[in-house]
Amino acid sequence: MLHNFGSGPAKLHKSVYEQLANALIDYEQTGLSILEIYHRTPLYEAILEEAIQLCKELYLLDDTKEVLFMPNGATWHFNLIAQNFLQQKAAYIHSGNWSKKAYDIALEYGKAEIIASSENNNFKTLPIVEQDLSGYDYVHITSNNTDIGTQFHTYPKHSIPLVADMSSDIFSKPLPINDFALIYAGAQKNIGIAGASLVIIDKAFIKNTNALTPSYYQYKNWVNANSIMNTPPIFAIYAMLINMRWIKATGGLEIMNAQAKEKATLLYHTLDNSNLFEVYAQEQDRSLMNVCFAMKDPALHHSFMHVAKEAGIIQIDGYRTVGGFRVSLYNAIELASVKHLCNVITAFDQNPH
Ligand code: PMP
């Protein structure tokens, strides 16, 4: 049996795959594959409408928010956010490789500033913002740092709009949704498959759109077009719908959060109690989604990787600039897989070879 802890594209629940497989052959007894459905038909409208409603239901959104199912991934939104909302200057909180990427892309469009960074302690904790942010158009955070294994457990409160890249912890817990002006996520970790993205945007914030932004890149136009500006990635959006149905049927975001806590606590406890392994992030900011760790003695890295592979544990390589190991614990990762991994870690710790 394989235990895939990949960071994304990541594992989804088996029942989700089964439904997707059926839809590929015969979408809801229409005699058509979902891949050949035209997007301006009641069939696709029903998929999109249910997906929007389920997202609203899971996050308890009121009608101050718009939900967009868009093509492409989070990197596209690094661009769109700056294109739409960077007018004078934007503030970026720097907590790892992805926040830096968002910032670097914002610089291509205007004035962006890193207003807090934890680079000086190699991102093992989250940065703390000390300055007043008035005068900035928005402040951008990466809610979960997939590469490093840190996560915001509470969110910074400022007088300016808060924009969050939630690519790696979307749908993993309930959110204080009204604290955010815009949330975005690539789909391929905790919502679905690559090729689509989700945006939750505050209606009042949309009004700040820079009028010079080309029309295809204006969130406002995506809202007005009900997310259909051109042929959408229907299969990827359908995958999000099926996954949200699964989250709802499993008990919703409270349950996702409780399960994530149980899995992460077990793995961190095992690593903290070992002699040979060390967790990258400091305790208070540790991610429930991506557990990043390394061998204290790097010479043992390859032996543990080998032992893990023999035990069916795959895709645990650390992020390419960080090294070590990374175990992703998204919603579909089963507790039994985490227990198995913990047993393998403990056995290796007692008898490295
Ligand atoms: N932000 C975060 C936090 C990520 O983890 C990733 C992908 N690993 C990205 C952005 C980039 O996402 P995409 O490939 O969908 O552009």
mmCIF file of C-alpha atoms and ligand atoms in Angstrom:
data_model
loop_
_atom_site.group_PDB
_atom_site.id
_atom_site.type_symbol
_atom_site.label_atom_id
_atom_site.label_comp_id
_atom_site.label_asym_id
_atom_site.label_seq_id
_atom_site.Cartn_x
_atom_site.Cartn_y
_atom_site.Cartn_z
ATOM 1 C CA MET A 1 0.000 0.000 0.000
ATOM 2 C CA LEU A 2 1.242 3.488 -0.853
ATOM 3 C CA HIS A 3 1.094 6.413 1.561
ATOM 4 C CA ASN A 4 1.354 9.540 -0.544
ATOM 5 C CA PHE A 5 2.219 12.623 1.521
ATOM 6 C CA GLY A 6 2.905 14.842 -1.509
ATOM 7 C CA SER A 7 2.511 18.591 -1.135
ATOM 8 C CA GLY A 8 0.534 19.111 -4.317
ATOM 9 C CA PRO A 9 -0.855 18.022 -6.623
ATOM 10 C CA ALA A 10 -1.989 16.101 -3.571
ATOM 11 C CA LYS A 11 -4.060 13.088 -2.710
ATOM 12 C CA LEU A 12 -7.840 13.428 -2.682
ATOM 13 C CA HIS A 13 -10.260 10.977 -1.101
ATOM 14 C CA LYS A 14 -10.814 7.744 -3.034
ATOM 15 C CA SER A 15 -14.556 8.382 -3.320
ATOM 16 C CA VAL A 16 -13.734 11.690 -5.032
ATOM 17 C CA TYR A 17 -11.584 9.878 -7.605
ATOM 18 C CA GLU A 18 -14.333 7.321 -8.183
ATOM 19 C CA GLN A 19 -16.916 9.997 -8.893
ATOM 20 C CA LEU A 20 -14.512 11.830 -11.188
ATOM 21 C CA ALA A 21 -13.783 8.585 -13.041
ATOM 22 C CA ASN A 22 -17.505 7.952 -13.541
ATOM 23 C CA ALA A 23 -18.057 11.499 -14.789
ATOM 24 C CA LEU A 24 -15.322 11.025 -17.367
ATOM 25 C CA ILE A 25 -17.202 8.106 -18.886
ATOM 26 C CA ASP A 26 -20.818 9.144 -18.431
ATOM 27 C CA TYR A 27 -21.685 12.377 -16.653
ATOM 28 C CA GLU A 28 -24.834 11.783 -14.591
ATOM 29 C CA GLN A 29 -26.372 9.410 -17.136
ATOM 30 C CA THR A 30 -26.334 12.015 -19.871
ATOM 31 C CA GLY A 31 -24.416 9.677 -22.166
ATOM 32 C CA LEU A 32 -21.724 12.385 -22.347
ATOM 33 C CA SER A 33 -18.301 12.580 -20.803
ATOM 34 C CA ILE A 34 -17.937 15.634 -18.592
ATOM 35 C CA LEU A 35 -15.083 16.585 -20.920
ATOM 36 C CA GLU A 36 -17.483 17.183 -23.822
ATOM 37 C CA ILE A 37 -20.028 19.345 -22.036
ATOM 38 C CA TYR A 38 -20.455 22.865 -23.384
ATOM 39 C CA HIS A 39 -20.015 25.494 -20.702
ATOM 40 C CA ARG A 40 -23.034 27.635 -21.542
ATOM 41 C CA THR A 41 -25.557 24.929 -20.735
ATOM 42 C CA PRO A 42 -27.726 24.127 -17.721
ATOM 43 C CA LEU A 43 -25.424 21.129 -17.056
ATOM 44 C CA TYR A 44 -22.380 23.317 -16.368
ATOM 45 C CA GLU A 45 -24.440 26.103 -14.782
ATOM 46 C CA ALA A 46 -25.637 23.552 -12.213
ATOM 47 C CA ILE A 47 -22.056 22.498 -11.415
ATOM 48 C CA LEU A 48 -20.896 26.082 -10.987
ATOM 49 C CA GLU A 49 -23.943 27.153 -8.993
ATOM 50 C CA GLU A 50 -23.636 24.239 -6.556
ATOM 51 C CA ALA A 51 -19.880 24.841 -6.204
ATOM 52 C CA ILE A 52 -20.474 28.503 -5.313
ATOM 53 C CA GLN A 53 -23.253 27.606 -2.867
ATOM 54 C CA LEU A 54 -21.189 24.897 -1.161
ATOM 55 C CA CYS A 55 -18.244 27.234 -0.736
ATOM 56 C CA LYS A 56 -20.578 29.830 0.794
ATOM 57 C CA GLU A 57 -22.084 27.201 3.076
ATOM 58 C CA LEU A 58 -18.763 25.735 4.250
ATOM 59 C CA TYR A 59 -17.275 29.157 5.019
ATOM 60 C CA LEU A 60 -20.552 30.721 6.219
ATOM 61 C CA LEU A 61 -20.238 33.545 3.693
ATOM 62 C CA ASP A 62 -22.790 36.308 3.669
ATOM 63 C CA ASP A 63 -23.686 38.386 0.643
ATOM 64 C CA THR A 64 -20.797 40.800 1.148
ATOM 65 C CA LYS A 65 -18.599 38.159 -0.549
ATOM 66 C CA GLU A 66 -18.272 36.900 -4.091
ATOM 67 C CA VAL A 67 -16.948 33.432 -4.926
ATOM 68 C CA LEU A 68 -15.046 32.913 -8.166
ATOM 69 C CA PHE A 69 -13.976 29.650 -9.756
ATOM 70 C CA MET A 70 -11.205 30.689 -12.092
ATOM 71 C CA PRO A 71 -8.660 28.989 -14.335
ATOM 72 C CA ASN A 72 -4.922 28.772 -13.639
ATOM 73 C CA GLY A 73 -3.238 28.590 -10.224
ATOM 74 C CA ALA A 74 -2.138 30.773 -7.349
ATOM 75 C CA THR A 75 0.729 32.307 -9.331
ATOM 76 C CA TRP A 76 -1.774 33.929 -11.659
ATOM 77 C CA HIS A 77 -3.344 35.634 -8.650
ATOM 78 C CA PHE A 78 0.078 36.920 -7.531
ATOM 79 C CA ASN A 79 -0.234 38.913 -10.763
ATOM 80 C CA LEU A 80 -3.936 39.752 -10.683
ATOM 81 C CA ILE A 81 -3.888 41.064 -7.122
ATOM 82 C CA ALA A 82 -1.180 43.579 -7.930
ATOM 83 C CA GLN A 83 -2.773 44.436 -11.275
ATOM 84 C CA ASN A 84 -6.161 45.073 -9.685
ATOM 85 C CA PHE A 85 -5.317 46.598 -6.337
ATOM 86 C CA LEU A 86 -1.802 48.024 -6.275
ATOM 87 C CA GLN A 87 -2.277 51.743 -6.792
ATOM 88 C CA GLN A 88 0.138 53.567 -4.423
ATOM 89 C CA LYS A 89 2.011 50.830 -2.587
ATOM 90 C CA ALA A 90 1.317 47.359 -1.237
ATOM 91 C CA ALA A 91 2.595 45.630 1.906
ATOM 92 C CA TYR A 92 3.886 42.053 1.832
ATOM 93 C CA ILE A 93 4.600 39.882 4.873
ATOM 94 C CA HIS A 94 7.562 37.683 4.003
ATOM 95 C CA SER A 95 7.337 34.227 5.535
ATOM 96 C CA GLY A 96 8.890 31.896 2.945
ATOM 97 C CA ASN A 97 9.464 31.199 -0.731
ATOM 98 C CA TRP A 98 5.843 31.685 -1.796
ATOM 99 C CA SER A 99 5.420 35.036 -0.098
ATOM 100 C CA LYS A 100 8.636 36.168 -1.811
ATOM 101 C CA LYS A 101 7.292 35.062 -5.148
ATOM 102 C CA ALA A 102 4.075 37.005 -4.586
ATOM 103 C CA TYR A 103 6.122 40.072 -3.618
ATOM 104 C CA ASP A 104 8.533 39.794 -6.565
ATOM 105 C CA ILE A 105 5.600 39.615 -8.965
ATOM 106 C CA ALA A 106 3.895 42.613 -7.326
ATOM 107 C CA LEU A 107 7.093 44.583 -7.975
ATOM 108 C CA GLU A 108 6.573 44.010 -11.690
ATOM 109 C CA TYR A 109 3.419 46.132 -11.429
ATOM 110 C CA GLY A 110 4.288 48.865 -8.964
ATOM 111 C CA LYS A 111 5.591 49.690 -5.547
ATOM 112 C CA ALA A 112 5.560 46.774 -3.121
ATOM 113 C CA GLU A 113 7.331 46.618 0.221
ATOM 114 C CA ILE A 114 8.226 43.809 2.589
ATOM 115 C CA ILE A 115 6.959 45.237 5.851
ATOM 116 C CA ALA A 116 7.863 42.240 8.029
ATOM 117 C CA SER A 117 10.099 39.253 7.393
ATOM 118 C CA SER A 118 11.334 36.228 9.308
ATOM 119 C CA GLU A 119 14.164 35.593 6.882
ATOM 120 C CA ASN A 120 16.751 36.331 9.559
ATOM 121 C CA ASN A 121 15.709 33.202 11.437
ATOM 122 C CA ASN A 122 15.282 31.171 8.241
ATOM 123 C CA PHE A 123 11.473 31.469 8.462
ATOM 124 C CA LYS A 124 11.251 29.108 11.434
ATOM 125 C CA THR A 125 8.666 31.489 12.905
ATOM 126 C CA LEU A 126 6.168 33.895 11.364
ATOM 127 C CA PRO A 127 7.085 37.552 11.122
ATOM 128 C CA ILE A 128 5.429 40.098 13.389
ATOM 129 C CA VAL A 129 4.285 43.391 11.907
ATOM 130 C CA GLU A 130 5.290 46.322 14.066
ATOM 131 C CA GLN A 131 4.509 49.296 11.887
ATOM 132 C CA ASP A 132 1.318 51.162 11.116
ATOM 133 C CA LEU A 133 0.110 50.149 7.666
ATOM 134 C CA SER A 134 -2.026 53.138 6.798
ATOM 135 C CA GLY A 135 -1.191 54.359 3.295
ATOM 136 C CA TYR A 136 -0.797 50.853 1.867
ATOM 137 C CA ASP A 137 -3.427 49.536 -0.558
ATOM 138 C CA TYR A 138 -3.481 46.079 1.025
ATOM 139 C CA VAL A 139 -1.370 43.713 3.088
ATOM 140 C CA HIS A 140 -0.587 40.265 1.672
ATOM 141 C CA ILE A 141 0.070 37.126 3.703
ATOM 142 C CA THR A 142 0.744 33.494 2.856
ATOM 143 C CA SER A 143 -1.538 31.812 5.373
ATOM 144 C CA ASN A 144 0.342 28.516 5.266
ATOM 145 C CA ASN A 145 3.952 28.267 4.165
ATOM 146 C CA THR A 146 4.004 25.008 2.239
ATOM 147 C CA ASP A 147 7.782 25.070 1.865
ATOM 148 C CA ILE A 148 8.774 25.760 5.485
ATOM 149 C CA GLY A 149 5.897 24.324 7.508
ATOM 150 C CA THR A 150 4.594 27.420 9.301
ATOM 151 C CA GLN A 151 0.985 28.594 9.428
ATOM 152 C CA PHE A 152 -0.924 31.597 10.709
ATOM 153 C CA HIS A 153 -3.217 30.334 13.489
ATOM 154 C CA THR A 154 -4.570 33.842 14.018
ATOM 155 C CA TYR A 155 -4.496 36.552 11.388
ATOM 156 C CA PRO A 156 -2.911 39.988 11.543
ATOM 157 C CA LYS A 157 -5.471 42.717 12.113
ATOM 158 C CA HIS A 158 -4.849 46.001 10.322
ATOM 159 C CA SER A 159 -6.897 48.927 9.157
ATOM 160 C CA ILE A 160 -6.150 48.048 5.508
ATOM 161 C CA PRO A 161 -7.508 45.162 3.388
ATOM 162 C CA LEU A 162 -6.005 41.747 4.151
ATOM 163 C CA VAL A 163 -5.220 39.530 1.140
ATOM 164 C CA ALA A 164 -4.269 35.897 1.737
ATOM 165 C CA ASP A 165 -2.714 33.172 -0.359
ATOM 166 C CA MET A 166 -4.432 30.117 1.139
ATOM 167 C CA SER A 167 -3.237 27.632 -1.460
ATOM 168 C CA SER A 168 -2.099 25.090 1.094
ATOM 169 C CA ASP A 169 -4.627 25.452 3.902
ATOM 170 C CA ILE A 170 -7.874 26.335 2.152
ATOM 171 C CA PHE A 171 -10.817 24.248 3.428
ATOM 172 C CA SER A 172 -8.752 22.924 6.331
ATOM 173 C CA LYS A 173 -10.477 24.922 9.086
ATOM 174 C CA PRO A 174 -13.215 27.502 9.709
ATOM 175 C CA LEU A 175 -12.081 31.093 9.074
ATOM 176 C CA PRO A 176 -12.894 34.540 10.466
ATOM 177 C CA ILE A 177 -13.945 35.263 6.926
ATOM 178 C CA ASN A 178 -14.813 38.917 7.420
ATOM 179 C CA ASP A 179 -11.190 39.676 8.341
ATOM 180 C CA PHE A 180 -10.219 39.114 4.705
ATOM 181 C CA ALA A 181 -10.679 41.330 1.668
ATOM 182 C CA LEU A 182 -9.527 38.584 -0.677
ATOM 183 C CA ILE A 183 -8.597 34.926 -0.300
ATOM 184 C CA TYR A 184 -7.205 32.900 -3.165
ATOM 185 C CA ALA A 185 -5.907 29.382 -3.648
ATOM 186 C CA GLY A 186 -4.674 27.112 -6.382
ATOM 187 C CA ALA A 187 -6.883 24.024 -6.343
ATOM 188 C CA GLN A 188 -4.390 21.161 -6.429
ATOM 189 C CA LYS A 189 -3.734 20.699 -2.720
ATOM 190 C CA ASN A 190 -6.828 20.722 -0.578
ATOM 191 C CA ILE A 191 -9.652 21.547 -2.979
ATOM 192 C CA GLY A 192 -9.150 19.622 -6.181
ATOM 193 C CA ILE A 193 -6.824 19.181 -9.096
ATOM 194 C CA ALA A 194 -4.448 21.493 -10.947
ATOM 195 C CA GLY A 195 -5.854 23.870 -13.560
ATOM 196 C CA ALA A 196 -8.271 25.928 -11.490
ATOM 197 C CA SER A 197 -8.274 28.337 -8.588
ATOM 198 C CA LEU A 198 -10.711 29.686 -6.038
ATOM 199 C CA VAL A 199 -11.175 33.316 -5.016
ATOM 200 C CA ILE A 200 -13.347 34.705 -2.234
ATOM 201 C CA ILE A 201 -13.493 38.451 -2.548
ATOM 202 C CA ASP A 202 -15.189 41.189 -0.609
ATOM 203 C CA LYS A 203 -17.627 43.204 -2.712
ATOM 204 C CA ALA A 204 -16.459 46.497 -1.200
ATOM 205 C CA PHE A 205 -12.819 45.664 -1.998
ATOM 206 C CA ILE A 206 -13.637 45.015 -5.669
ATOM 207 C CA LYS A 207 -14.559 48.694 -5.930
ATOM 208 C CA ASN A 208 -10.854 49.539 -5.438
ATOM 209 C CA THR A 209 -9.993 48.009 -8.815
ATOM 210 C CA ASN A 210 -7.418 49.926 -10.817
ATOM 211 C CA ALA A 211 -9.336 51.107 -13.889
ATOM 212 C CA LEU A 212 -6.279 50.644 -16.126
ATOM 213 C CA THR A 213 -6.206 46.886 -15.559
ATOM 214 C CA PRO A 214 -6.901 45.037 -18.843
ATOM 215 C CA SER A 215 -10.442 43.721 -18.839
ATOM 216 C CA TYR A 216 -9.626 39.989 -18.762
ATOM 217 C CA TYR A 217 -7.567 40.549 -15.608
ATOM 218 C CA GLN A 218 -10.169 42.477 -13.638
ATOM 219 C CA TYR A 219 -11.767 40.451 -10.838
ATOM 220 C CA LYS A 220 -14.761 42.741 -11.286
ATOM 221 C CA ASN A 221 -15.356 41.359 -14.765
ATOM 222 C CA TRP A 222 -15.033 37.784 -13.544
ATOM 223 C CA VAL A 223 -17.737 38.566 -10.998
ATOM 224 C CA ASN A 224 -19.977 40.129 -13.654
ATOM 225 C CA ALA A 225 -19.431 37.155 -15.962
ATOM 226 C CA ASN A 226 -20.195 34.666 -13.165
ATOM 227 C CA SER A 227 -16.668 33.189 -13.562
ATOM 228 C CA ILE A 228 -17.200 32.438 -17.263
ATOM 229 C CA MET A 229 -14.978 34.838 -19.194
ATOM 230 C CA ASN A 230 -14.028 32.067 -21.639
ATOM 231 C CA THR A 231 -14.177 28.256 -21.698
ATOM 232 C CA PRO A 232 -13.576 27.281 -18.061
ATOM 233 C CA PRO A 233 -11.578 24.248 -16.866
ATOM 234 C CA ILE A 234 -14.829 22.367 -16.283
ATOM 235 C CA PHE A 235 -13.305 19.118 -15.088
ATOM 236 C CA ALA A 236 -11.068 20.871 -12.530
ATOM 237 C CA ILE A 237 -14.003 22.920 -11.233
ATOM 238 C CA TYR A 238 -16.148 19.795 -11.077
ATOM 239 C CA ALA A 239 -13.359 18.150 -9.028
ATOM 240 C CA MET A 240 -13.611 21.038 -6.553
ATOM 241 C CA LEU A 241 -17.365 20.535 -6.324
ATOM 242 C CA ILE A 242 -17.030 16.807 -5.643
ATOM 243 C CA ASN A 243 -14.365 17.483 -3.027
ATOM 244 C CA MET A 244 -16.508 20.114 -1.289
ATOM 245 C CA ARG A 245 -19.414 17.656 -1.243
ATOM 246 C CA TRP A 246 -17.063 15.158 0.409
ATOM 247 C CA ILE A 247 -15.932 17.758 2.992
ATOM 248 C CA LYS A 248 -19.552 18.571 3.795
ATOM 249 C CA ALA A 249 -20.553 14.906 4.045
ATOM 250 C CA THR A 250 -17.569 14.237 6.327
ATOM 251 C CA GLY A 251 -18.756 16.919 8.734
ATOM 252 C CA GLY A 252 -17.475 20.254 7.407
ATOM 253 C CA LEU A 253 -14.536 22.457 8.306
ATOM 254 C CA GLU A 254 -14.659 21.917 12.089
ATOM 255 C CA ILE A 255 -14.106 18.217 11.479
ATOM 256 C CA MET A 256 -11.348 18.877 8.908
ATOM 257 C CA ASN A 257 -9.630 21.021 11.501
ATOM 258 C CA ALA A 258 -10.022 18.456 14.279
ATOM 259 C CA GLN A 259 -8.630 15.719 12.036
ATOM 260 C CA ALA A 260 -5.721 17.925 10.937
ATOM 261 C CA LYS A 261 -4.884 18.663 14.572
ATOM 262 C CA GLU A 262 -4.941 14.985 15.472
ATOM 263 C CA LYS A 263 -2.679 13.999 12.567
ATOM 264 C CA ALA A 264 -0.233 16.869 13.029
ATOM 265 C CA THR A 265 -0.031 16.488 16.820
ATOM 266 C CA LEU A 266 0.833 12.830 16.456
ATOM 267 C CA LEU A 267 3.565 13.462 13.892
ATOM 268 C CA TYR A 268 5.103 16.448 15.716
ATOM 269 C CA HIS A 269 5.047 14.485 18.981
ATOM 270 C CA THR A 270 6.845 11.560 17.342
ATOM 271 C CA LEU A 271 9.484 13.829 15.811
ATOM 272 C CA ASP A 272 9.976 15.892 18.985
ATOM 273 C CA ASN A 273 10.473 12.724 21.003
ATOM 274 C CA SER A 274 13.011 11.264 18.616
ATOM 275 C CA ASN A 275 16.775 11.570 18.926
ATOM 276 C CA LEU A 276 17.620 11.733 15.259
ATOM 277 C CA PHE A 277 14.947 13.979 13.704
ATOM 278 C CA GLU A 278 14.266 17.658 14.129
ATOM 279 C CA VAL A 279 11.283 19.746 13.123
ATOM 280 C CA TYR A 280 12.054 22.850 11.113
ATOM 281 C CA ALA A 281 9.443 25.322 12.407
ATOM 282 C CA GLN A 282 9.224 26.595 15.971
ATOM 283 C CA GLU A 283 6.358 25.271 17.988
ATOM 284 C CA GLN A 284 3.961 28.214 18.152
ATOM 285 C CA ASP A 285 3.831 28.695 14.374
ATOM 286 C CA ARG A 286 3.907 25.096 13.184
ATOM 287 C CA SER A 287 1.676 24.159 10.282
ATOM 288 C CA LEU A 288 -1.047 21.549 10.596
ATOM 289 C CA MET A 289 -0.787 20.996 6.838
ATOM 290 C CA ASN A 290 2.919 20.616 6.007
ATOM 291 C CA VAL A 291 5.285 19.117 8.550
ATOM 292 C CA CYS A 292 8.867 19.926 7.544
ATOM 293 C CA PHE A 293 11.750 18.181 9.273
ATOM 294 C CA ALA A 294 15.258 16.881 8.745
ATOM 295 C CA MET A 295 17.768 14.423 10.151
ATOM 296 C CA LYS A 296 20.011 16.087 12.743
ATOM 297 C CA ASP A 297 22.823 14.204 11.027
ATOM 298 C CA PRO A 298 22.368 14.870 7.301
ATOM 299 C CA ALA A 299 24.357 11.708 6.543
ATOM 300 C CA LEU A 300 21.248 9.737 7.556
ATOM 301 C CA HIS A 301 18.945 11.509 5.097
ATOM 302 C CA HIS A 302 19.204 8.972 2.305
ATOM 303 C CA SER A 303 18.911 5.953 4.613
ATOM 304 C CA PHE A 304 15.669 7.268 6.075
ATOM 305 C CA MET A 305 14.332 8.113 2.630
ATOM 306 C CA HIS A 306 15.138 4.552 1.563
ATOM 307 C CA VAL A 307 13.477 3.019 4.630
ATOM 308 C CA ALA A 308 10.412 5.202 4.101
ATOM 309 C CA LYS A 309 10.140 4.176 0.442
ATOM 310 C CA GLU A 310 10.387 0.504 1.396
ATOM 311 C CA ALA A 311 7.460 1.127 3.756
ATOM 312 C CA GLY A 312 5.362 2.643 0.939
ATOM 313 C CA ILE A 313 5.849 6.245 2.138
ATOM 314 C CA ILE A 314 6.272 8.472 -0.897
ATOM 315 C CA GLN A 315 6.655 12.097 -1.988
ATOM 316 C CA ILE A 316 8.189 13.324 1.254
ATOM 317 C CA ASP A 317 11.115 15.246 -0.234
ATOM 318 C CA GLY A 318 11.531 18.700 1.280
ATOM 319 C CA TYR A 319 10.960 21.790 -0.837
ATOM 320 C CA ARG A 320 13.834 22.164 -3.267
ATOM 321 C CA THR A 321 15.456 25.178 -1.564
ATOM 322 C CA VAL A 322 14.825 23.883 1.980
ATOM 323 C CA GLY A 323 15.838 20.212 1.806
ATOM 324 C CA GLY A 324 15.054 17.599 4.446
ATOM 325 C CA PHE A 325 11.598 16.068 4.429
ATOM 326 C CA ARG A 326 8.110 17.445 4.082
ATOM 327 C CA VAL A 327 4.994 15.505 4.992
ATOM 328 C CA SER A 328 1.731 17.064 3.851
ATOM 329 C CA LEU A 329 -1.349 16.305 5.912
ATOM 330 C CA TYR A 330 -4.164 17.669 3.772
ATOM 331 C CA ASN A 331 -7.785 16.645 4.372
ATOM 332 C CA ALA A 332 -7.656 13.350 2.469
ATOM 333 C CA ILE A 333 -4.574 12.001 4.280
ATOM 334 C CA GLU A 334 -5.719 9.276 6.602
ATOM 335 C CA LEU A 335 -4.790 9.024 10.253
ATOM 336 C CA ALA A 336 -3.761 5.396 9.637
ATOM 337 C CA SER A 337 -1.134 6.605 7.142
ATOM 338 C CA VAL A 338 0.229 9.082 9.684
ATOM 339 C CA LYS A 339 0.374 6.354 12.348
ATOM 340 C CA HIS A 340 2.241 4.136 9.911
ATOM 341 C CA LEU A 341 4.729 6.942 9.186
ATOM 342 C CA CYS A 342 5.196 7.568 12.918
ATOM 343 C CA ASN A 343 5.958 3.876 13.471
ATOM 344 C CA VAL A 344 8.547 3.965 10.692
ATOM 345 C CA ILE A 345 10.126 7.114 12.186
ATOM 346 C CA THR A 346 10.258 5.601 15.667
ATOM 347 C CA ALA A 347 11.721 2.313 14.419
ATOM 348 C CA PHE A 348 14.388 4.174 12.429
ATOM 349 C CA ASP A 349 15.140 6.386 15.410
ATOM 350 C CA GLN A 350 15.837 3.333 17.540
ATOM 351 C CA ASN A 351 17.754 1.492 14.880
ATOM 352 C CA PRO A 352 19.079 3.678 12.056
ATOM 353 C CA HIS A 353 20.589 1.742 9.199
HETATM 354 N N1 PMP B 1 1.334 29.625 -2.940
HETATM 355 C C1 PMP B 1 1.595 28.577 -2.142
HETATM 356 C C2 PMP B 1 1.480 28.751 -0.656
HETATM 357 C C3 PMP B 1 1.957 27.348 -2.698
HETATM 358 O O1 PMP B 1 2.211 26.305 -1.902
HETATM 359 C C4 PMP B 1 2.031 27.217 -4.102
HETATM 360 C C5 PMP B 1 2.343 25.911 -4.788
HETATM 361 N N2 PMP B 1 3.099 25.028 -4.147
HETATM 362 C C6 PMP B 1 1.783 28.339 -4.887
HETATM 363 C C7 PMP B 1 1.410 29.520 -4.276
HETATM 364 C C8 PMP B 1 1.869 28.292 -6.377
HETATM 365 O O2 PMP B 1 0.719 27.698 -6.827
HETATM 366 P P1 PMP B 1 0.395 27.434 -8.370
HETATM 367 O O3 PMP B 1 1.335 26.364 -8.814
HETATM 368 O O4 PMP B 1 -1.039 27.000 -8.313
HETATM 369 O O5 PMP B 1 0.597 28.699 -9.099
#
